XYZ file of C-alpha atoms in Angstrom:
504
model
C 24.262 5.082 -15.330
C 22.341 2.758 -17.484
C 24.672 0.259 -19.136
C 22.136 -2.500 -20.714
C 18.209 -2.256 -21.783
C 17.330 -5.539 -22.772
C 13.471 -6.178 -24.061
C 12.541 -9.719 -24.278
C 9.043 -9.123 -25.516
C 7.096 -5.608 -25.689
C 4.472 -5.195 -28.513
C 6.481 -5.524 -31.713
C 9.953 -5.544 -30.031
C 11.589 -9.029 -29.433
C 15.033 -9.865 -27.932
C 16.387 -6.441 -28.377
C 19.425 -5.268 -26.699
C 20.638 -1.819 -26.275
C 24.028 -0.859 -25.012
C 23.824 3.094 -23.731
C 26.881 4.988 -23.243
C 27.852 7.887 -20.875
C 26.993 11.171 -22.019
C 24.409 11.821 -24.247
C 22.448 9.096 -25.869
C 19.883 9.794 -29.044
C 17.082 7.687 -30.334
C 15.513 8.438 -33.530
C 13.224 6.857 -36.200
C 10.346 7.380 -38.329
C 7.234 8.376 -36.538
C 5.120 4.902 -35.760
C 8.312 2.832 -35.298
C 8.069 2.697 -31.616
C 10.653 4.790 -30.562
C 8.611 5.777 -27.127
C 8.230 1.906 -26.482
C 11.853 1.944 -25.129
C 10.909 4.429 -22.676
C 7.944 2.766 -21.620
C 10.198 0.002 -20.636
C 12.508 2.252 -18.593
C 9.468 4.049 -17.204
C 7.774 0.558 -16.083
C 10.260 0.664 -13.311
C 8.940 3.825 -12.240
C 5.495 5.125 -11.504
C 4.563 4.949 -15.330
C 1.010 4.393 -16.687
C 1.567 4.232 -20.496
C 2.253 0.302 -20.635
C 0.818 -0.931 -23.301
C -0.040 -4.933 -23.776
C -0.659 -7.543 -21.081
C 2.533 -9.200 -21.598
C 6.071 -8.037 -21.779
C 9.207 -8.763 -19.898
C 12.483 -6.843 -19.487
C 15.944 -6.195 -17.819
C 18.147 -3.029 -17.264
C 21.141 -3.077 -16.093
C 22.140 -0.283 -13.995
C 25.837 1.028 -12.916
C 25.113 2.595 -9.260
C 27.408 5.554 -8.360
C 26.750 5.431 -4.818
C 25.550 3.743 -1.647
C 21.872 4.094 -1.423
C 22.294 3.639 2.482
C 18.558 3.958 3.457
C 17.532 1.175 0.703
C 20.779 -1.111 1.621
C 21.651 -0.925 -2.033
C 25.640 -1.129 -2.576
C 27.355 0.790 -5.288
C 27.998 -1.118 -8.553
C 26.332 -3.051 -10.943
C 22.479 -3.841 -10.332
C 19.953 -5.540 -12.466
C 16.251 -4.515 -12.650
C 13.567 -7.334 -14.101
C 9.997 -6.737 -14.764
C 7.718 -9.447 -16.065
C 4.106 -9.126 -16.900
C 1.771 -12.296 -17.465
C -1.893 -12.929 -17.175
C -2.320 -8.971 -15.898
C 0.223 -9.270 -12.824
C 3.152 -7.775 -12.818
C 6.615 -8.995 -11.181
C 9.720 -7.368 -10.506
C 13.143 -8.865 -9.399
C 16.219 -7.030 -8.153
C 19.459 -8.788 -8.579
C 17.492 -11.667 -9.933
C 15.252 -11.961 -6.478
C 11.693 -11.042 -6.452
C 10.740 -7.544 -4.836
C 8.053 -5.629 -4.149
C 6.992 -2.941 -6.635
C 7.531 -0.184 -4.258
C 11.140 -1.127 -3.428
C 12.156 -1.156 -6.999
C 10.653 1.949 -7.990
C 12.304 4.034 -5.021
C 15.399 2.278 -6.084
C 15.103 3.254 -9.307
C 13.443 6.638 -8.818
C 17.019 7.598 -6.831
C 18.764 6.944 -10.066
C 16.367 7.725 -13.135
C 14.134 10.812 -13.957
C 11.683 10.669 -17.046
C 10.694 14.061 -18.554
C 7.798 12.592 -21.037
C 6.244 14.773 -23.994
C 4.148 17.097 -23.202
C 4.920 17.400 -19.480
C 4.717 20.974 -19.658
C 0.824 20.233 -18.747
C 1.832 19.606 -15.153
C 2.612 23.595 -14.929
C -1.030 23.850 -14.478
C -1.635 21.136 -11.931
C -2.311 22.718 -8.260
C 0.555 21.371 -6.030
C 3.046 21.099 -8.857
C 5.202 23.449 -7.968
C 4.999 23.224 -4.202
C 6.450 20.087 -4.625
C 9.180 21.206 -6.719
C 10.130 24.067 -4.160
C 10.167 21.693 -1.446
C 12.256 19.270 -3.097
C 15.110 21.836 -4.279
C 14.374 23.571 -0.431
C 14.880 20.085 1.156
C 12.149 20.248 3.300
C 11.614 17.133 3.647
C 11.882 17.030 7.607
C 9.828 19.924 8.334
C 7.181 18.325 5.810
C 7.541 14.856 7.868
C 6.767 16.920 11.476
C 4.122 18.911 9.610
C 2.113 16.147 8.387
C 2.451 14.256 11.345
C 1.164 16.978 13.235
C -1.763 17.766 10.452
C -2.913 14.174 10.789
C -3.525 14.856 14.540
C -5.254 17.798 13.428
C -7.754 16.246 11.200
C -8.282 13.785 14.107
C -9.334 16.135 16.295
C -11.603 17.904 14.103
C -13.154 14.581 12.893
C -13.865 13.674 16.493
C -15.341 17.229 17.275
C -17.673 17.025 14.218
C -18.685 13.554 15.340
C -19.273 13.490 19.093
C -18.791 15.008 22.589
C -17.351 13.674 25.910
C -20.420 12.619 26.879
C -21.112 10.589 23.973
C -18.352 8.957 23.741
C -18.607 8.220 27.934
C -22.117 6.907 27.393
C -20.324 4.534 24.848
C -17.665 3.177 27.136
C -20.316 2.526 29.881
C -21.949 0.303 27.267
C -18.928 -1.025 26.175
C -17.928 -1.711 29.674
C -21.404 -3.427 30.338
C -21.028 -5.728 27.430
C -17.633 -6.650 28.452
C -17.815 -7.294 32.296
C -21.029 -9.510 31.477
C -19.181 -11.656 29.020
C -15.995 -11.932 31.315
C -17.993 -12.840 34.422
C -19.526 -15.752 32.608
C -16.182 -17.401 31.818
C -17.174 -18.380 28.708
C -15.303 -21.471 26.959
C -16.011 -23.522 23.851
C -14.794 -26.501 25.150
C -16.829 -26.249 28.288
C -20.018 -25.942 26.321
C -19.388 -29.131 24.401
C -18.870 -30.974 27.388
C -22.052 -29.373 29.291
C -24.163 -30.216 26.143
C -22.736 -34.014 26.611
C -23.920 -33.993 29.808
C -27.114 -32.487 29.246
C -27.853 -34.977 26.921
C -27.095 -37.407 29.196
C -29.343 -36.283 31.979
C -32.288 -36.620 29.485
C -32.191 -40.321 30.190
C -31.284 -39.824 33.662
C -34.764 -40.402 35.234
C -35.556 -43.462 33.389
C -32.076 -44.869 34.277
C -32.522 -44.006 37.867
C -36.137 -45.601 37.937
C -34.832 -48.947 36.031
C -31.838 -49.191 38.576
C -34.056 -48.710 41.578
C -36.688 -51.528 40.012
C -33.995 -53.919 39.295
C -32.548 -53.006 42.761
C -35.898 -53.894 44.669
C -36.035 -57.116 42.356
C -32.770 -58.116 43.113
C -33.739 -57.696 47.153
C -36.806 -60.130 46.634
C -34.639 -62.589 44.759
C -32.420 -62.294 47.797
C -34.880 -63.056 50.266
C -36.405 -65.994 48.117
C -33.078 -67.679 47.746
C -32.779 -67.405 51.526
C -35.457 -69.187 52.104
C -34.446 -72.152 49.800
C -32.044 -73.047 52.231
C -34.525 -74.668 54.602
C -36.384 -76.102 51.455
C -33.129 -77.749 49.999
C -30.744 -80.406 51.050
C -27.212 -79.367 52.254
C -25.384 -80.463 49.414
C -27.204 -77.659 47.266
C -26.216 -74.889 49.900
C -22.915 -74.445 48.458
C -24.484 -73.554 44.871
C -26.997 -71.255 46.987
C -24.222 -69.533 48.350
C -22.590 -68.941 45.325
C -26.122 -67.360 43.402
C -26.391 -65.193 46.859
C -23.422 -63.461 46.886
C -23.612 -62.690 42.991
C -26.954 -61.176 43.720
C -25.664 -59.248 46.699
C -22.567 -57.879 44.424
C -25.069 -56.908 41.463
C -27.346 -55.090 44.462
C -24.332 -53.261 45.958
C -23.218 -52.303 42.271
C -26.905 -50.522 41.362
C -26.906 -48.920 44.547
C -23.196 -47.505 43.989
C -24.474 -46.798 40.354
C -27.886 -44.811 41.997
C -25.907 -43.152 44.485
C -23.409 -41.634 41.518
C -26.354 -40.582 39.630
C -27.790 -38.756 42.451
C -24.703 -36.702 42.766
C -25.216 -35.194 39.473
C -26.944 -31.989 39.965
C -29.261 -31.237 36.600
C -30.266 -27.688 37.792
C -26.514 -26.794 37.771
C -26.020 -28.225 34.134
C -28.867 -26.358 32.833
C -28.366 -23.117 34.809
C -24.642 -23.133 33.074
C -26.042 -23.788 29.841
C -28.873 -21.158 30.185
C -26.148 -18.864 30.712
C -24.080 -19.687 26.974
C -27.702 -19.854 25.531
C -28.589 -16.307 26.915
C -25.358 -14.604 25.948
C -25.354 -16.356 22.142
C -28.705 -14.722 21.670
C -27.382 -11.393 22.878
C -24.016 -11.475 21.102
C -23.837 -14.691 18.770
C -25.120 -16.446 17.361
C -22.506 -18.626 18.309
C -20.019 -18.924 21.402
C -16.647 -18.121 18.773
C -18.806 -15.205 17.823
C -19.477 -13.982 21.422
C -15.692 -14.231 22.229
C -14.717 -12.591 19.087
C -16.977 -9.542 19.940
C -15.343 -9.517 23.562
C -12.043 -9.102 21.893
C -13.007 -6.482 19.275
C -15.236 -4.547 22.429
C -11.727 -4.572 24.469
C -10.374 -2.687 20.962
C -13.089 -0.466 20.789
C -12.845 0.287 24.265
C -9.275 1.263 24.403
C -9.728 3.327 21.290
C -12.772 5.058 22.901
C -11.074 5.681 25.717
C -8.418 7.561 23.659
C -11.098 9.647 22.035
C -12.474 10.586 25.385
C -9.318 11.762 26.813
C -8.554 13.916 23.314
C -12.033 15.368 23.413
C -12.338 16.401 27.051
C -9.234 18.666 26.015
C -10.114 18.702 22.617
C -10.341 22.743 22.393
C -7.364 23.740 24.288
C -5.677 20.634 21.972
C -6.920 21.860 18.330
C -5.518 25.442 19.434
C -2.096 24.084 20.539
C -2.081 22.047 17.283
C -3.174 24.409 15.252
C -0.682 26.911 16.593
C 2.139 24.755 15.734
C 0.909 24.050 12.196
C 0.653 27.662 11.340
C 4.166 28.192 12.620
C 5.466 25.168 10.374
C 3.578 26.350 7.372
C 4.948 29.850 7.621
C 8.724 28.264 7.804
C 7.768 25.961 4.955
C 6.479 29.609 2.974
C 9.800 31.065 3.660
C 12.023 28.698 2.532
C 9.771 28.194 -0.662
C 9.893 31.797 -1.461
C 13.706 31.817 -0.890
C 14.179 29.107 -2.810
C 11.929 30.315 -5.636
C 13.701 33.255 -6.053
C 17.002 31.540 -6.437
C 15.217 28.871 -8.957
C 13.508 31.456 -10.914
C 17.119 33.310 -11.713
C 18.048 29.334 -12.642
C 15.084 29.113 -14.938
C 15.573 32.453 -17.022
C 18.909 31.587 -17.561
C 18.365 28.393 -19.073
C 15.450 29.751 -21.158
C 17.578 32.422 -22.493
C 20.083 29.306 -23.549
C 17.124 28.392 -25.237
C 16.525 31.745 -27.168
C 13.411 32.545 -25.260
C 13.227 35.564 -23.040
C 10.091 35.729 -20.703
C 9.576 37.603 -17.427
C 8.586 35.016 -14.650
C 7.374 35.470 -11.196
C 5.994 33.065 -8.690
C 2.539 33.777 -7.014
C 2.187 32.784 -3.681
C -1.532 32.230 -2.243
C -2.010 31.521 1.445
C -4.733 28.927 1.952
C -6.290 27.463 4.726
C -4.060 25.000 6.444
C -3.694 21.578 4.058
C -1.582 18.433 3.992
C 1.434 19.939 2.498
C 0.939 23.568 4.267
C -0.996 26.569 3.360
C 0.307 27.769 0.065
C -1.197 27.747 -3.603
C 1.683 28.722 -5.757
C 1.325 29.500 -9.453
C 3.929 30.520 -12.250
C 2.722 33.561 -13.690
C 4.711 35.303 -16.740
C 4.685 36.971 -19.982
C 6.802 36.543 -23.095
C 6.507 40.196 -23.948
C 8.557 43.119 -22.499
C 5.540 44.873 -21.272
C 2.142 43.929 -19.885
C 0.559 42.378 -16.951
C 2.115 38.778 -15.365
C -0.605 36.261 -16.017
C -0.947 32.471 -15.579
C 1.213 30.812 -18.391
C -1.661 29.054 -20.300
C -2.941 32.277 -21.243
C 0.176 33.569 -22.575
C 2.611 31.162 -23.733
C 2.144 29.241 -26.648
C 2.861 24.894 -26.442
C 6.601 25.372 -27.795
C 7.309 28.299 -25.362
C 5.535 26.161 -22.505
C 7.721 23.004 -23.362
C 10.384 25.212 -23.161
C 9.616 26.722 -19.705
C 9.039 23.144 -18.510
C 12.424 22.201 -19.959
C 14.160 24.943 -18.296
C 12.314 24.110 -14.709
C 13.679 20.554 -15.296
C 16.972 21.518 -16.133
C 17.468 24.009 -13.287
C 16.431 20.885 -10.615
C 18.149 17.855 -12.152
C 18.225 15.542 -9.120
C 19.274 12.220 -10.365
C 22.331 11.187 -12.375
C 20.010 9.384 -15.377
C 18.099 11.798 -17.247
C 15.405 10.445 -19.711
C 13.698 12.732 -22.036
C 10.774 11.696 -24.591
C 10.416 14.193 -27.450
C 10.495 17.445 -25.054
C 11.529 19.021 -27.932
C 7.907 19.188 -29.697
C 7.483 22.603 -31.053
C 11.054 23.601 -31.052
C 13.032 24.072 -34.008
C 15.767 26.288 -35.940
C 18.048 28.283 -33.635
C 16.268 26.967 -30.752
C 16.705 23.461 -31.707
C 20.346 24.548 -32.140
C 20.764 26.007 -28.404
C 18.427 22.729 -27.153
C 21.015 20.339 -28.549
C 23.908 22.307 -26.843
C 21.919 22.215 -23.632
C 21.566 18.563 -23.547
C 25.095 18.438 -24.279
C 26.294 20.419 -21.655
C 24.230 18.549 -19.305
C 25.487 15.166 -20.705
C 29.120 15.864 -19.290
C 27.787 15.230 -15.782
C 24.675 13.148 -16.332
C 23.703 10.204 -18.514
C 21.327 11.816 -20.637
C 18.921 9.383 -23.243
C 16.972 11.618 -25.530
C 14.163 10.410 -28.140
C 14.045 13.136 -30.557
C 12.905 14.144 -34.004
C 15.263 16.906 -34.292
C 18.555 16.247 -36.299
C 20.391 19.080 -34.240
C 20.314 17.192 -31.333
C 21.228 13.543 -33.072
C 24.221 15.280 -34.553
C 25.870 15.830 -31.201
C 25.050 12.561 -29.453
C 28.325 10.402 -28.091
C 25.896 7.214 -29.204
C 22.796 7.375 -31.500
C 20.348 4.584 -31.828
C 17.786 4.095 -34.737
C 14.554 1.866 -34.266
C 13.420 0.567 -37.322
C 10.180 -1.315 -38.153
C 9.815 -4.176 -40.766
C 7.300 -6.744 -41.349
C 5.761 -5.887 -37.889
C 8.940 -6.437 -35.791
C 11.008 -3.522 -34.405
C 14.619 -3.464 -34.425
C 17.063 -1.129 -32.616
C 20.447 -0.631 -34.461
C 23.218 1.327 -32.871
C 24.774 3.598 -35.831
C 28.303 4.208 -36.881
C 29.522 7.312 -38.337
C 28.007 6.188 -41.730
C 24.771 5.231 -40.589
C 24.525 8.483 -38.201
C 24.873 10.852 -41.483
C 22.255 8.656 -43.257
C 20.255 8.876 -40.388
C 20.792 12.671 -40.205
C 19.947 12.999 -43.821
C 16.609 11.372 -43.565
C 16.058 13.526 -40.387
C 16.314 16.584 -42.398
C 14.006 15.480 -45.583
C 16.681 12.952 -47.491
C 18.925 13.929 -50.422
C 15.644 15.086 -52.550
C 14.633 17.530 -50.009
C 18.740 18.906 -50.087
C 18.790 19.041 -53.594
C 15.650 21.271 -53.631
C 16.960 23.605 -51.306
C 20.234 23.499 -52.782
C 18.784 24.267 -56.111
C 16.683 26.983 -55.022
C-alpha cells in the first residue's frame, strides 16, 4: 500500500504530507481546490501526461507486498522520488537515481490509476485487445508472435525494395571498394612520415649538387696542399699533415652523405603518396575518412549479405513465416474469445451491482496481420431490453459509459493499489450508493484511493482527507469523526439545504 505521499512543491501545494491507510481512502474538497493535484503526483511515477508546472518535487513511500523478482525489488518499504527543475525530470528509487523506465515499471506493478472520463478508452482501437490479452495471460504468445511479425515485416520490406540481383550488384561494388582500400594498407602514421620525407626530397637535388661541388673543391684543395710539401720547409709539414687529414675526413663524410642520399628513392615515396591521394579523392577527403568508410562498408556488406540470403529464399520464407503468424493469431483469437465470454459475465455482474442492466457483446472482426494479431475487437451493447446491439457511443450516455468502464476496471483489477479520479461523474442517487458499496467491497482486498464529490462514497471511507485552499495555498487535512460529519454536510449542500429539504 501507499503509506505516505509527501509533496514538497507542486502548483499551490507546499510541504504536504498525507498518511494513507489500508482499505478505502477518500479525498474530497470544493471544486477548484486541487483534489486531482494529489493524483497528478501519484501519476508522475507512471506514464501520466497531466503534470502541471515546470517545477515540482515529491516522495511516495510504498510497502511492496511481494518480491518483484524480475525487477530485483524486495518486499517491504520503498521510497519513490521525483523532482522536476529546468524542464528536466529526475527519479530516485530508495534514494538513488533511477531511470524513468525502471521507476514506471516498478510502480505500474503496484498502482493503477483510473482517471475521470477514462470511458473514452472504450472507443480506442486496440483497447479491448490489450485488456483481453492481459486477462488471458497472452504475454508469451504475443512475444513469439511479435518477434515473427518483425521478421515478416522485414521480409516484405526487402521484397518491396530490391531483388536478389540488385543486392548482389551492391555486394560486388562494396567488395571492390573494400578490396581496393584493404590492399592499400593505409595508415595515418605512415602518411605523415611519407609527407615529411617528401618535403625533404624537394630539396634533395640542391643538396646533392652542393655536396658534389663541395666534394670536388675538397679534392682540388687536397691536391694544392700536397704540392705545398715541396714548396715549404719540413718544419711546416706537420701542420700540413693535420690540414690534409681534416680535408680527407670532410671529403669522406661528404661522399658518405651523397651515398645515403642516392639510396633514397623519390619515385617510391611519390608512388606511395599518390596511392593515398587517389583514395582520399575517391573516398575521403581525409585518410581518416577513408578508413572510417572502410569500416562502414564492412558492416554494410555483412547486412547486405544477410539480405541477399533472405531474398534468395524470400518467397518461401514469407510463406513459412506467414503460416506461423496465422497459426499464432488464431490461437490468440481463441484465447481472447474465451476470455471475452468470462469477462462479460463479470462485467455484467458489476453493472447489476451499479444499478445498470445492459446487454453487452464483444464483436470480433478478422483483419490482416498486425503487430498484435489479426483482430479488431469492439464492445457492442444496448441499455434497452430489446433492439439491435450497437457500438456503445451510439446507445449509452456519459454516466452509463462511466459505469461500463468502471465495471470493466473492477473485473480486471490487477494491482494491489487502485486510484480513482472522480470516476463517479454522472452518477447519483441509488447508483451512488451501489458504487460506494462496490468500492468498499473492493477495498477489503486492495488499497483504494478515491477523489470524489459523492457523499455516499465519502461516508464509507476508512480514512477521509479534505483539501482546502486558502490565500492561494493548498492544504490537506485528515478528518476526524466530527470533521467527516461537517464535510459530509458540505457535500450535500450544507445546513441551509438540509433545513430546506426538511421544511418541504
